[in-house]
Short mmCIF file of C-alpha atoms in Angstrom, two decimals:
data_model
loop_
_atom_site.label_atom_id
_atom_site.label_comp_id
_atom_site.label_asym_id
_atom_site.label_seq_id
_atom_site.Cartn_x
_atom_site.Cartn_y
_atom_site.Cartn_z
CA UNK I 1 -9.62 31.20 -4.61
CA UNK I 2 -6.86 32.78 -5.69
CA UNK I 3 -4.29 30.28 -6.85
CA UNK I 4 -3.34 28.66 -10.27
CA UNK I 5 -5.57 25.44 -10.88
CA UNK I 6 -4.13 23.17 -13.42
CA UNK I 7 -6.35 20.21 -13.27
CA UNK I 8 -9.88 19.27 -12.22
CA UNK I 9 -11.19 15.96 -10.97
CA UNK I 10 -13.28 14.35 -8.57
CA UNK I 11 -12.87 13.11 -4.80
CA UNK I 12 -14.46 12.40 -1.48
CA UNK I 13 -14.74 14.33 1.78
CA UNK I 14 -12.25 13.15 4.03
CA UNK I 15 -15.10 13.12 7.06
CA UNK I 16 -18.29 12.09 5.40
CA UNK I 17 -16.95 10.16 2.35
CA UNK I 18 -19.83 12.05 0.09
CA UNK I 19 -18.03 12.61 -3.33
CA UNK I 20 -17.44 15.81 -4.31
CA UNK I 21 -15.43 18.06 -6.88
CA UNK I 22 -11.41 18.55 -6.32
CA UNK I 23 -8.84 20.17 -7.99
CA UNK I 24 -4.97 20.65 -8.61
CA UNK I 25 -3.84 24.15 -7.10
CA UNK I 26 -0.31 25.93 -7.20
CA UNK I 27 0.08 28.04 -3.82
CA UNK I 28 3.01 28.85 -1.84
CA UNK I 29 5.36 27.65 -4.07
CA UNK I 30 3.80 24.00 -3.48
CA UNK I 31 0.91 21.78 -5.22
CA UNK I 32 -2.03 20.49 -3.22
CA UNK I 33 -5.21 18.90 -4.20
CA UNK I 34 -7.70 21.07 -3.06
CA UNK I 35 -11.74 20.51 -1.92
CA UNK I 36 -14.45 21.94 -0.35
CA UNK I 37 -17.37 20.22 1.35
CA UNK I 38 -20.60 21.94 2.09
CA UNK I 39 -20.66 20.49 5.37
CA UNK I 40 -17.19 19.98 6.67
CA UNK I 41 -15.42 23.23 4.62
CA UNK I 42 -12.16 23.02 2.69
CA UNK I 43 -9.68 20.62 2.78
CA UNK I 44 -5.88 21.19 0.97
CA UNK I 45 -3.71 18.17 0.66
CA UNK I 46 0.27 18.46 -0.01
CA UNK I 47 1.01 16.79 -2.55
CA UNK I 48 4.57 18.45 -4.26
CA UNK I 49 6.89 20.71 -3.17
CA UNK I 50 8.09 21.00 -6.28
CA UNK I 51 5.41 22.62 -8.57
CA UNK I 52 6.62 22.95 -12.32
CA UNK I 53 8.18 19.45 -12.20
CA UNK I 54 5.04 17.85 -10.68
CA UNK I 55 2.59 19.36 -13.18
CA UNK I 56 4.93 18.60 -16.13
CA UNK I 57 5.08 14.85 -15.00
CA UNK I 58 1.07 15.01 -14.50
CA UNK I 59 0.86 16.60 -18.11
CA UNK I 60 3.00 13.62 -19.31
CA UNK I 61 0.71 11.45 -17.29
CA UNK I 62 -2.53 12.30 -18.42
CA UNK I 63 -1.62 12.73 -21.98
CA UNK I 64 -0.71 9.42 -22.64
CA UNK I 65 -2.78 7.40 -19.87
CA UNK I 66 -5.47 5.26 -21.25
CA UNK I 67 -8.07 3.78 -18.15
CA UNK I 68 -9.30 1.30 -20.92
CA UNK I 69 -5.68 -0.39 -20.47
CA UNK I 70 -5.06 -3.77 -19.01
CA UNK I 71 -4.23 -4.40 -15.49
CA UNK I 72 -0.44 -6.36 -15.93
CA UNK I 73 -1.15 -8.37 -12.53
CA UNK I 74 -3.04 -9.28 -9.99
CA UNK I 75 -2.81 -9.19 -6.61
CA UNK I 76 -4.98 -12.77 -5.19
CA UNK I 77 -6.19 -12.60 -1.66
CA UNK I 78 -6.45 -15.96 -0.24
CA UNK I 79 -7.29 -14.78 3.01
CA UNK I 80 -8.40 -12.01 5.20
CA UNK I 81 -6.84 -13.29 8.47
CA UNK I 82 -3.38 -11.86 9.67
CA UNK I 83 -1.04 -13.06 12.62
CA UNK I 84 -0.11 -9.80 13.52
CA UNK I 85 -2.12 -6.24 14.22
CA UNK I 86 -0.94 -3.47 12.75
CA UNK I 87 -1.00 0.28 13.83
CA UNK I 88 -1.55 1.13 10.25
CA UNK I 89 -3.41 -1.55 9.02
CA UNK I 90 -6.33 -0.48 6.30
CA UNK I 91 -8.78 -2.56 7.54
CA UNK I 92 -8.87 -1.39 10.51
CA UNK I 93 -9.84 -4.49 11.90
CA UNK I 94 -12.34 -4.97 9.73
CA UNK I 95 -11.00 -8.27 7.89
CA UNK I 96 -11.49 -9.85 11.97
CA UNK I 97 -15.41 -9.77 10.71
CA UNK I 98 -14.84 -10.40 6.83
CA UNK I 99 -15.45 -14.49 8.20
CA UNK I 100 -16.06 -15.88 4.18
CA UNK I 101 -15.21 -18.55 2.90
CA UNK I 102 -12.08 -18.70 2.21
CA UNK I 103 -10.87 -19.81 -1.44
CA UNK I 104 -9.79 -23.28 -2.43
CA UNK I 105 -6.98 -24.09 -4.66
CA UNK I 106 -9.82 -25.49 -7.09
CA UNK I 107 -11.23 -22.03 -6.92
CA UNK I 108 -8.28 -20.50 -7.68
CA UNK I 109 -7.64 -22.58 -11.13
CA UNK I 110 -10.55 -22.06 -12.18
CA UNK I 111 -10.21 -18.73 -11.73
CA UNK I 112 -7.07 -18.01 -13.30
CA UNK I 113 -8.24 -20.80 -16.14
CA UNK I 114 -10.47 -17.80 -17.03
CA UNK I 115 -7.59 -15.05 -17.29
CA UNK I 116 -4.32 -13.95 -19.27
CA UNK I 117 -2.47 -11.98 -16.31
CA UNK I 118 0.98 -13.46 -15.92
CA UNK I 119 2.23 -12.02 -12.92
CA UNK I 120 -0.01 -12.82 -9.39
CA UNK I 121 1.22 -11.05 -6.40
CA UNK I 122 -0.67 -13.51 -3.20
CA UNK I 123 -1.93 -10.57 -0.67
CA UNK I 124 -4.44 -10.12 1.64
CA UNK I 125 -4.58 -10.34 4.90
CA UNK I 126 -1.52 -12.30 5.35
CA UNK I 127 -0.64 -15.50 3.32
CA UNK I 128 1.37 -17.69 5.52
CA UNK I 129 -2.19 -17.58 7.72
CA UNK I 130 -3.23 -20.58 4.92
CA UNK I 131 -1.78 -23.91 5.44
CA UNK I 132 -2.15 -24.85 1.77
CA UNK I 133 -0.06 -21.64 0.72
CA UNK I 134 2.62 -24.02 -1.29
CA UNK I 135 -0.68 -25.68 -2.64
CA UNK I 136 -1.47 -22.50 -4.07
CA UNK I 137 1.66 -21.46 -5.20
CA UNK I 138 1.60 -25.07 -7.33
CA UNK I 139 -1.58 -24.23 -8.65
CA UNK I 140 -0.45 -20.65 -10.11
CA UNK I 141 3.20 -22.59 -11.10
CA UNK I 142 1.02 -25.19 -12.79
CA UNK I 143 -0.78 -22.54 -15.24
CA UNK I 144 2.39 -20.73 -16.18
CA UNK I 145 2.25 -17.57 -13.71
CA UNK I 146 4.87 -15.65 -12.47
CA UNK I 147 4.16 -15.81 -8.13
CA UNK I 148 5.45 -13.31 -5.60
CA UNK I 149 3.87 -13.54 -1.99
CA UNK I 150 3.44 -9.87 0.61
CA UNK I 151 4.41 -11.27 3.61
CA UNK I 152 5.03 -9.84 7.47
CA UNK I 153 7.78 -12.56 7.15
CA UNK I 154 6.83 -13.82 11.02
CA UNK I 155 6.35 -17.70 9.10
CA UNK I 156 10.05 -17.11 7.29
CA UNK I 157 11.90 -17.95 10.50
CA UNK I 158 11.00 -21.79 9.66
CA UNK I 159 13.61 -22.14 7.21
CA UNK I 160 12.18 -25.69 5.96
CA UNK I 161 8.67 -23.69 6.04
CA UNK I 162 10.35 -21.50 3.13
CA UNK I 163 12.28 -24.10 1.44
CA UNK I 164 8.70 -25.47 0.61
CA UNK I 165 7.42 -22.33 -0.67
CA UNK I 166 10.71 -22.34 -2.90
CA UNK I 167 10.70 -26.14 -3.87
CA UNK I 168 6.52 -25.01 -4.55
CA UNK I 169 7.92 -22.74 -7.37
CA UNK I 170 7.85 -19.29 -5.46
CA UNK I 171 9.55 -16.24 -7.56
CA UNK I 172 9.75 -13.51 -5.09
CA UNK I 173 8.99 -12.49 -1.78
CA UNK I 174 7.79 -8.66 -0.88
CA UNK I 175 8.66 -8.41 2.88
CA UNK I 176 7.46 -6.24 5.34
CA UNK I 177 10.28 -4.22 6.27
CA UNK I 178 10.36 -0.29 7.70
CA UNK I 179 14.33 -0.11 8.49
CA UNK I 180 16.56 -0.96 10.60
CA UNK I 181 14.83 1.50 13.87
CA UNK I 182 13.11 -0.15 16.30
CA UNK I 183 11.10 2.20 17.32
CA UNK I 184 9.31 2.65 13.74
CA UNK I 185 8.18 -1.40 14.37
CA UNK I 186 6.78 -0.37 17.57
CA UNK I 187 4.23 2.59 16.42
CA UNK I 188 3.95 0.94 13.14
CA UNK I 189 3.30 -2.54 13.79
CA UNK I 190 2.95 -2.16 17.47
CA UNK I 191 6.01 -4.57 19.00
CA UNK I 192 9.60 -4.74 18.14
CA UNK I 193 9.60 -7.01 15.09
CA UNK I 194 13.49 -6.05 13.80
CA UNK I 195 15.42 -9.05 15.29
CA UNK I 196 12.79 -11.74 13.58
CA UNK I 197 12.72 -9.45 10.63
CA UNK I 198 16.69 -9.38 10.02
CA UNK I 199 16.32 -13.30 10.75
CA UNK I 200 13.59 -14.03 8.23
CA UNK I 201 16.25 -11.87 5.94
CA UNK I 202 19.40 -14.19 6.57
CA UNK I 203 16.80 -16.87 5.21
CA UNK I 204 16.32 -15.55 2.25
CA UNK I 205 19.74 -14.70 1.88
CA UNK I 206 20.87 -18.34 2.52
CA UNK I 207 18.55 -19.38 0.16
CA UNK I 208 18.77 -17.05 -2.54
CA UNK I 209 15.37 -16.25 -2.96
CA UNK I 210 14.33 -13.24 -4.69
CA UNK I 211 13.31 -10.18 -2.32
CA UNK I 212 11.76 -6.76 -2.21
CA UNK I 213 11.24 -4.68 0.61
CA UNK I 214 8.28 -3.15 1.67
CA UNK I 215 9.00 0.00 3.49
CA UNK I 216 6.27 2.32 5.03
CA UNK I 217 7.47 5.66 5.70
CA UNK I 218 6.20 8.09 7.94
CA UNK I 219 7.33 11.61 8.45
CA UNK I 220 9.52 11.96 11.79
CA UNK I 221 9.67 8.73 12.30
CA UNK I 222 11.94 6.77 10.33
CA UNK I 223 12.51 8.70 6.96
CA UNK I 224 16.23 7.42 7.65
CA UNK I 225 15.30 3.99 6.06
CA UNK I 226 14.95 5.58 2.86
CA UNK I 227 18.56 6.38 1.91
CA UNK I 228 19.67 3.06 4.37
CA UNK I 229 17.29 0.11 2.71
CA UNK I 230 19.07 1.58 -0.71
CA UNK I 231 22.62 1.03 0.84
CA UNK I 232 21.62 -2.16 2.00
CA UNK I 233 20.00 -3.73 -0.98
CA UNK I 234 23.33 -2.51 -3.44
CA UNK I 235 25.04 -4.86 -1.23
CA UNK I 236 22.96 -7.53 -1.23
CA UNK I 237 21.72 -8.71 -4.49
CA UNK I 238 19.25 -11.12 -3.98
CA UNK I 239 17.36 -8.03 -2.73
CA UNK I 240 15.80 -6.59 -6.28
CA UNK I 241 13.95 -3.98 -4.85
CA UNK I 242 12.80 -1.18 -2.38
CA UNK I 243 9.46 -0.31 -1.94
CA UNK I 244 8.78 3.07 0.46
CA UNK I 245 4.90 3.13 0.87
CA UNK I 246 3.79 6.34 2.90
CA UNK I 247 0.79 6.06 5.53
CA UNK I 248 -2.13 6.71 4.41
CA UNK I 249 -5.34 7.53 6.40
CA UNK I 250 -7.16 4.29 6.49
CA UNK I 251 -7.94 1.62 9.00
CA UNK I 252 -6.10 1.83 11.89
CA UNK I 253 -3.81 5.07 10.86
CA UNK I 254 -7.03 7.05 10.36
CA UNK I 255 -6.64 8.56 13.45
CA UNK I 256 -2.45 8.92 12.88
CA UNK I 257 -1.26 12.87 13.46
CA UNK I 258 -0.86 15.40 10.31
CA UNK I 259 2.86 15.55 11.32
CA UNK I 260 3.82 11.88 9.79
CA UNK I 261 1.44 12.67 6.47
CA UNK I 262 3.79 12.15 3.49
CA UNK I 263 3.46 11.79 -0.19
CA UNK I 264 5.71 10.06 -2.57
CA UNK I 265 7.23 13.08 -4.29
CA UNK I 266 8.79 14.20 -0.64
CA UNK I 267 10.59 11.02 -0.15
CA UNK I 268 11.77 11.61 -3.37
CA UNK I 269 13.11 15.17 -2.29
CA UNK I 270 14.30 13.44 1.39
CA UNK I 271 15.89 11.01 -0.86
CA UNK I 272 17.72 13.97 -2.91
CA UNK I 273 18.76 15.48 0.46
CA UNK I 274 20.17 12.28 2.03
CA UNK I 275 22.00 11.24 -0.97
CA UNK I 276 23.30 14.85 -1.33
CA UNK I 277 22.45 14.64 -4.94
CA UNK I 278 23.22 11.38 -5.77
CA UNK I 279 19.84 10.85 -6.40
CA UNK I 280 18.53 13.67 -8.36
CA UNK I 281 14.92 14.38 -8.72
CA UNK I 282 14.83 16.29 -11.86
CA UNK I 283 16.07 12.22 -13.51
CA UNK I 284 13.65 10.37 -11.37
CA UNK I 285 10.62 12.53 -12.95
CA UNK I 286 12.60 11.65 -16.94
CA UNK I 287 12.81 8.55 -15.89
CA UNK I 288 9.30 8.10 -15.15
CA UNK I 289 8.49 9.71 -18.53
CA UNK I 290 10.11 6.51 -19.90
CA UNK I 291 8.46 4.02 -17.50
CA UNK I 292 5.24 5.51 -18.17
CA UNK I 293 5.72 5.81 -22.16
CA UNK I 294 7.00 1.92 -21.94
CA UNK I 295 3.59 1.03 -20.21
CA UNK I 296 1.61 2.66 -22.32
CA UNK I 297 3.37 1.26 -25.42
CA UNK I 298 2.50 -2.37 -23.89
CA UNK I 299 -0.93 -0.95 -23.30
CA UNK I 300 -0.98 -1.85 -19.13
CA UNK I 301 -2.34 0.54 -16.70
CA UNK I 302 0.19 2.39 -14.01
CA UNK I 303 -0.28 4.64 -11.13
CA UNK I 304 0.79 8.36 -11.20
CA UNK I 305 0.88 8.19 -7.09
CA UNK I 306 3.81 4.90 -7.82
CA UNK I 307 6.97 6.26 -9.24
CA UNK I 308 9.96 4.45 -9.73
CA UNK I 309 13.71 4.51 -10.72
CA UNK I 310 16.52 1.88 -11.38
CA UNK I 311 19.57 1.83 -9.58
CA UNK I 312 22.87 -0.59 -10.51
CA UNK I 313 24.97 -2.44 -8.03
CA UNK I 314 28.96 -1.19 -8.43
CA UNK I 315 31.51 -3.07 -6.31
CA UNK I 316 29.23 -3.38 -3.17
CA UNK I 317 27.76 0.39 -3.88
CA UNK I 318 25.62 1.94 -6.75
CA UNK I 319 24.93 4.36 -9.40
CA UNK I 320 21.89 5.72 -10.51
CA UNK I 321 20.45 4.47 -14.32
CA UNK I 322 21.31 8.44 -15.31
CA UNK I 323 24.95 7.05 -14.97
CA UNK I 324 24.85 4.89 -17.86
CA UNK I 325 21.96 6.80 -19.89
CA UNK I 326 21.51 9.85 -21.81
CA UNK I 327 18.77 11.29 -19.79
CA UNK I 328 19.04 14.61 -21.36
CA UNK I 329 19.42 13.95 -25.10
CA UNK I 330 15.88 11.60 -24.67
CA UNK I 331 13.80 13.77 -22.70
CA UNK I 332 12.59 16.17 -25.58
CA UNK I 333 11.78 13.59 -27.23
CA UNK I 334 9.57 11.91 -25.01
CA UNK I 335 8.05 14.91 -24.75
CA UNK I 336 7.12 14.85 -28.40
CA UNK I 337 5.81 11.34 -27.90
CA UNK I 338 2.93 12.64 -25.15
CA UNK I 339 2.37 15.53 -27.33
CA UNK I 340 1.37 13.51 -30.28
CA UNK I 341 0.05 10.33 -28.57
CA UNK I 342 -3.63 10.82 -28.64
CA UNK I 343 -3.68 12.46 -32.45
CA UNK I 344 -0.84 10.50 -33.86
CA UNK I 345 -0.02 7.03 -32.95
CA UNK I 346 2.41 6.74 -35.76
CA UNK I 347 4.50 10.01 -35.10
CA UNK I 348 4.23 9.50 -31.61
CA UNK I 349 5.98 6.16 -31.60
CA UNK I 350 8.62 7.34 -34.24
CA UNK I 351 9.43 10.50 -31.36
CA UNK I 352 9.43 7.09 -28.67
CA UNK I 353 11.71 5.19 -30.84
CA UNK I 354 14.07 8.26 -30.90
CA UNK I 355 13.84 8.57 -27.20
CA UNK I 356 15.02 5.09 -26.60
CA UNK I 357 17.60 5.45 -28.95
CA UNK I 358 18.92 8.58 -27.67
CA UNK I 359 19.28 6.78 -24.29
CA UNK I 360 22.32 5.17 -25.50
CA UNK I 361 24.42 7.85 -26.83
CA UNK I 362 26.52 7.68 -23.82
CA UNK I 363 29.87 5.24 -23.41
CA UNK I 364 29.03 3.33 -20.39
CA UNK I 365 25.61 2.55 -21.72
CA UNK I 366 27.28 -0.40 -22.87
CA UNK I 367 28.25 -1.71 -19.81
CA UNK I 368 24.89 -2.38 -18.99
CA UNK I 369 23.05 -2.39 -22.26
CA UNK I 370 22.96 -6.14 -22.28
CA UNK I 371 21.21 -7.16 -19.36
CA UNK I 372 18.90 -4.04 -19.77
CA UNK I 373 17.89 -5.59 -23.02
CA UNK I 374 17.58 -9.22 -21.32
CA UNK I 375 15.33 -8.12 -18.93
CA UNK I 376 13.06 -5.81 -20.87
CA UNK I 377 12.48 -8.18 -23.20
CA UNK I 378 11.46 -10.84 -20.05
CA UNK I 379 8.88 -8.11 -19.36
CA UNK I 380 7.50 -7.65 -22.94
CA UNK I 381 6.95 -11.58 -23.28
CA UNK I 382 5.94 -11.68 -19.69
CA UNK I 383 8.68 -14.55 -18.12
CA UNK I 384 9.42 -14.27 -14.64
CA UNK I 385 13.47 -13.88 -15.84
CA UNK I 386 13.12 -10.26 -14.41
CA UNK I 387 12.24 -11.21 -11.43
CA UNK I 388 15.74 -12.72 -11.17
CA UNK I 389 18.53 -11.57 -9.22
CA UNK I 390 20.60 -9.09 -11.40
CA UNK I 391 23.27 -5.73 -11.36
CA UNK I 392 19.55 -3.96 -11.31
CA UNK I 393 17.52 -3.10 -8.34
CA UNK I 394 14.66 -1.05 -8.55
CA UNK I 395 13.22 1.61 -6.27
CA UNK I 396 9.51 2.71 -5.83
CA UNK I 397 7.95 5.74 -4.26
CA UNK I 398 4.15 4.85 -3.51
CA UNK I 399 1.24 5.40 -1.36
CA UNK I 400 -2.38 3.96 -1.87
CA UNK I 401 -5.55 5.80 -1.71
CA UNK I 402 -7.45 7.29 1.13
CA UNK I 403 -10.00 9.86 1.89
CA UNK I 404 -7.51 12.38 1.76
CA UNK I 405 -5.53 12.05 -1.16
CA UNK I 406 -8.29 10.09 -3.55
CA UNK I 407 -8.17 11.17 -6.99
CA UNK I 408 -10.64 9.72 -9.70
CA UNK I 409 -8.84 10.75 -12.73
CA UNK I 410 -5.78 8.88 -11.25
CA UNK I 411 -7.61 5.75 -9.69
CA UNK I 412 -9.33 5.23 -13.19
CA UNK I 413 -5.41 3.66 -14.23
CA UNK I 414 -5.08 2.29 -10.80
CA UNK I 415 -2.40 -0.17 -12.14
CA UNK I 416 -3.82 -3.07 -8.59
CA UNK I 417 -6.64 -4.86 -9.33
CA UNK I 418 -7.89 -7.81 -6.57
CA UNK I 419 -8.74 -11.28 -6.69
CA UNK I 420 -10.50 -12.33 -3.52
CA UNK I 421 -13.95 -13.69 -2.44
CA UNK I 422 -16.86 -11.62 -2.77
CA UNK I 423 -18.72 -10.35 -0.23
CA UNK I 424 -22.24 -11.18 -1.44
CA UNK I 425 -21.83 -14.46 -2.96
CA UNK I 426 -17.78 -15.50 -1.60
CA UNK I 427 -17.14 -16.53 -4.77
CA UNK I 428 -13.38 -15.98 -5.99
CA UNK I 429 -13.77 -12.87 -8.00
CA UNK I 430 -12.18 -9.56 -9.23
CA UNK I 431 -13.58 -6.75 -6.61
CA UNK I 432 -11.70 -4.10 -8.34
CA UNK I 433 -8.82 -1.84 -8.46
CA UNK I 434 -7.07 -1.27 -4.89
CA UNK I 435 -7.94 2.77 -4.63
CA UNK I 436 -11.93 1.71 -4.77
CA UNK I 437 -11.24 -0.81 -2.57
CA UNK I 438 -9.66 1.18 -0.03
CA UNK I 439 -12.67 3.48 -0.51
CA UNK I 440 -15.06 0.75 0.41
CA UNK I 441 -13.52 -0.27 3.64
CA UNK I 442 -13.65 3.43 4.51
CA UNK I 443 -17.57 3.64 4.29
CA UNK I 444 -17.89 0.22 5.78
CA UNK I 445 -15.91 1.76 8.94
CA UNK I 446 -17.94 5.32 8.75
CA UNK I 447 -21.74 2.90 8.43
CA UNK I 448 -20.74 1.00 11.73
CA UNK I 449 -19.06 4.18 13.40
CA UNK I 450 -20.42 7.36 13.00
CA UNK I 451 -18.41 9.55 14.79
CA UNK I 452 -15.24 7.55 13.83
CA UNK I 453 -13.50 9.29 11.51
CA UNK I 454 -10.88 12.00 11.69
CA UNK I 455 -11.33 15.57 12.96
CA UNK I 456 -8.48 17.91 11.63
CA UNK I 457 -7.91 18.93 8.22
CA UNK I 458 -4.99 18.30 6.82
#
């Protein structure tokens, strides 16, 4: 093979699931993670367009990543069931035979009696399925935790349904929502859910509640959201942030076409496109040197497949964090930092301290140099005040793991660790990050069918 490797690490064959050895090449001008099976030949995965600022960021990454690191939150699954069937779902149907017992609220305390994480995100399956949801929203409330629910949003109609969930003590809500195209609703979630979804949003609205969007993206099908969910959410700012998720090859989508594959760092470039610069890459990737040099200071775990960026509402519009921050004059120096993190601790944090302070030497970092302070401070002592509404909304660029993309080095920091019953004993318990997860649904689905999996490389 003739092409620049830059960094080894383990995977799986896409087709059998057997593990095998992987690698990240530079070819035409693009990065892919690259694997061969002995029985089912070579597979290449696209994972960059953008070579010398991808492997610079995964440098950064891996320099100062730590997989011994705690896991900020956790995301509780009350339940497997789900009120609607998606075209993309990862279980693939599978959580209509996962028939456990489902938690009590007394399971739950004593669970979370047992454990330090602040922040619970309540997952699954779908939450609203339980009846006792504001139960167990009181029971997280009554220990001091910090509760957001993932939600379709089909139960948020009932306005008095989510005035309980708010009078419960319910922080945020992540909903389910792919744009404003009605056609992505039909092939993703397989019926036109857009009127209830813009309904369930006037809710919120009226109510002020705290919201993110959930956004999956797939290529040719509605990468228009991308640019649109970031108008919409500068003009709206109970909405504190977008979150574009790309398919991945799991459950339901295993069987999706090649043609709607995409990975985070080309929604970033469709972003850079639509935006016509607005949004630059080249400050997204500095950005998430800082992010990722901020997590690692508080010693939590983070995803190199989730980046991130911080926009700021301006008169009904917004400007990127670049705007008010001296990208430039910091990014050397957070270079410094990863250089000297693992031999240094005490240099290394002098170079961070620099690189925070260097932020600043530009004029309108004032204008927003208060609140920034307010709310990073909220995250250091782990309040929910960040979760508030604010000038801030942030933007993610994610996708989970799947046969095709699964990376060991990377899952090993997999920041998504979950709470749900166990499938031996259905007992409440941690059943690990989400990437091994995902990993374990795929053999269950390959041990009960065979022949099931996908046929064409991407």
């Amino acid at each position: 093979m003739n092409n620049l490797i830059f960094r080894k690490t383990k995977s799986v064959c896409p087709k059998c699931l057997e593990p095998i050895d992987a690698c990240l090449i530079e070819k035409d001008s693009c990065i892919f993670l690259h694997k061969s099976c002995n029985s089912h030949g070579d597979f290449d995965v696209l994972l960059s367009r953008t070579p010398q600022k991808y492997k610079e960021l995964d440098q950064f990454y891996f320099a100062i990543s730590d997989n011994k690191a705690i896991v900020p939150e956790y995301e509780l699954w009350p339940t497997y069931r789900c009120n609607i069937d998606c075209a993309i779902c990862c279980f693939g149907g599978q959580n209509h035979e996962m028939q456990y017992s489902e938690p009590t609220c007394a399971d739950i305390e004593k669970f979370i009696s047992g454990h330090s994480q602040k922040f619970y995100i309540i997952s699954g399956g779908e939450p609203t399925c339980r009846n006792d949801l504001t139960e167990i929203i009181k029971t997280l409330k009554k220990h001091g935790k910090a509760v957001t629910i993932n939600t379709n949003g089909l139960k948020l109609t009932d306005i008095q349904y989510l005035k309980e969930l708010a009078d419960a003590g319910l922080d945020r809500v992540n909903l389910q929502f792919d744009g404003f195209n009605r056609q992505s609703y039909k092939e993703l979630r397989r019926k036109d859910y857009l009127d209830t979804k813009l309904e369930v949003i006037e809710n919120l609205r009226s109510m002020n509640i705290q919201t993110t969007f959930n956004a999956t993206i797939a290529k040719n099908l509605n990468e228009e959201a991308i640019s649109e969910l970031i108008d919409f959410a500068a003009k709206n700012d109970f909405i504190n942030g977008v979150n574009f998720f790309t398919i991945c090859f799991l459950g339901h989508a295993r069987d999706w076409a090649d043609e709607q594959y995409i990975m985070p760092d080309e929604i970033i470039d469709i972003l850079e496109k639509q935006t016509k610069n607005t949004v630059k890459k080249q400050n997204v990737y500095i950005f998430q040197k800082l992010h990722l040099a901020i997590k690692a200071l508080l010693n939590q775990k983070w995803c190199f497949y989730n980046q991130s960026y911080l926009f700021i509402r301006e008169k009904g519009c917004y400007s990127t964090i670049d705007k008010f921050l001296n990208f430039e004059l910091s990014e050397p120096w957070l270079n410094r930092y990863a250089k000297a993190y693992k031999n240094n601790r005490v240099l290394s944090l002098f170079y961070l301290s620099v690189a925070i302070f260097s932020l600043f030497f530009k004029l309108r970092s004032v204008l927003i140099i208060k609140e920034l302070l307010i709310r990073s401070i909220s995250y250091f002592f782990k309040t929910n005040k960040y979760l508030k509404g604010s000038k801030f909304f942030s933007v993610s660029f994610s996708t989970g793991c799947d046969p095709y993309k699964f990376d060991e080095s990377i899952v090993q920091n997999c920041q998504n660790e979950i709470i749900a019953p166990s499938e031996k004993t259905e007992k409440l318990v941690n059943i690990g990050s989400d990437g091994l997860y995902s990993m374990s649904l795929e053999r269950r689905h390959l041990n009960n069918n065979p022949s099931g999996n996908r046929t064409n490389n991407n």
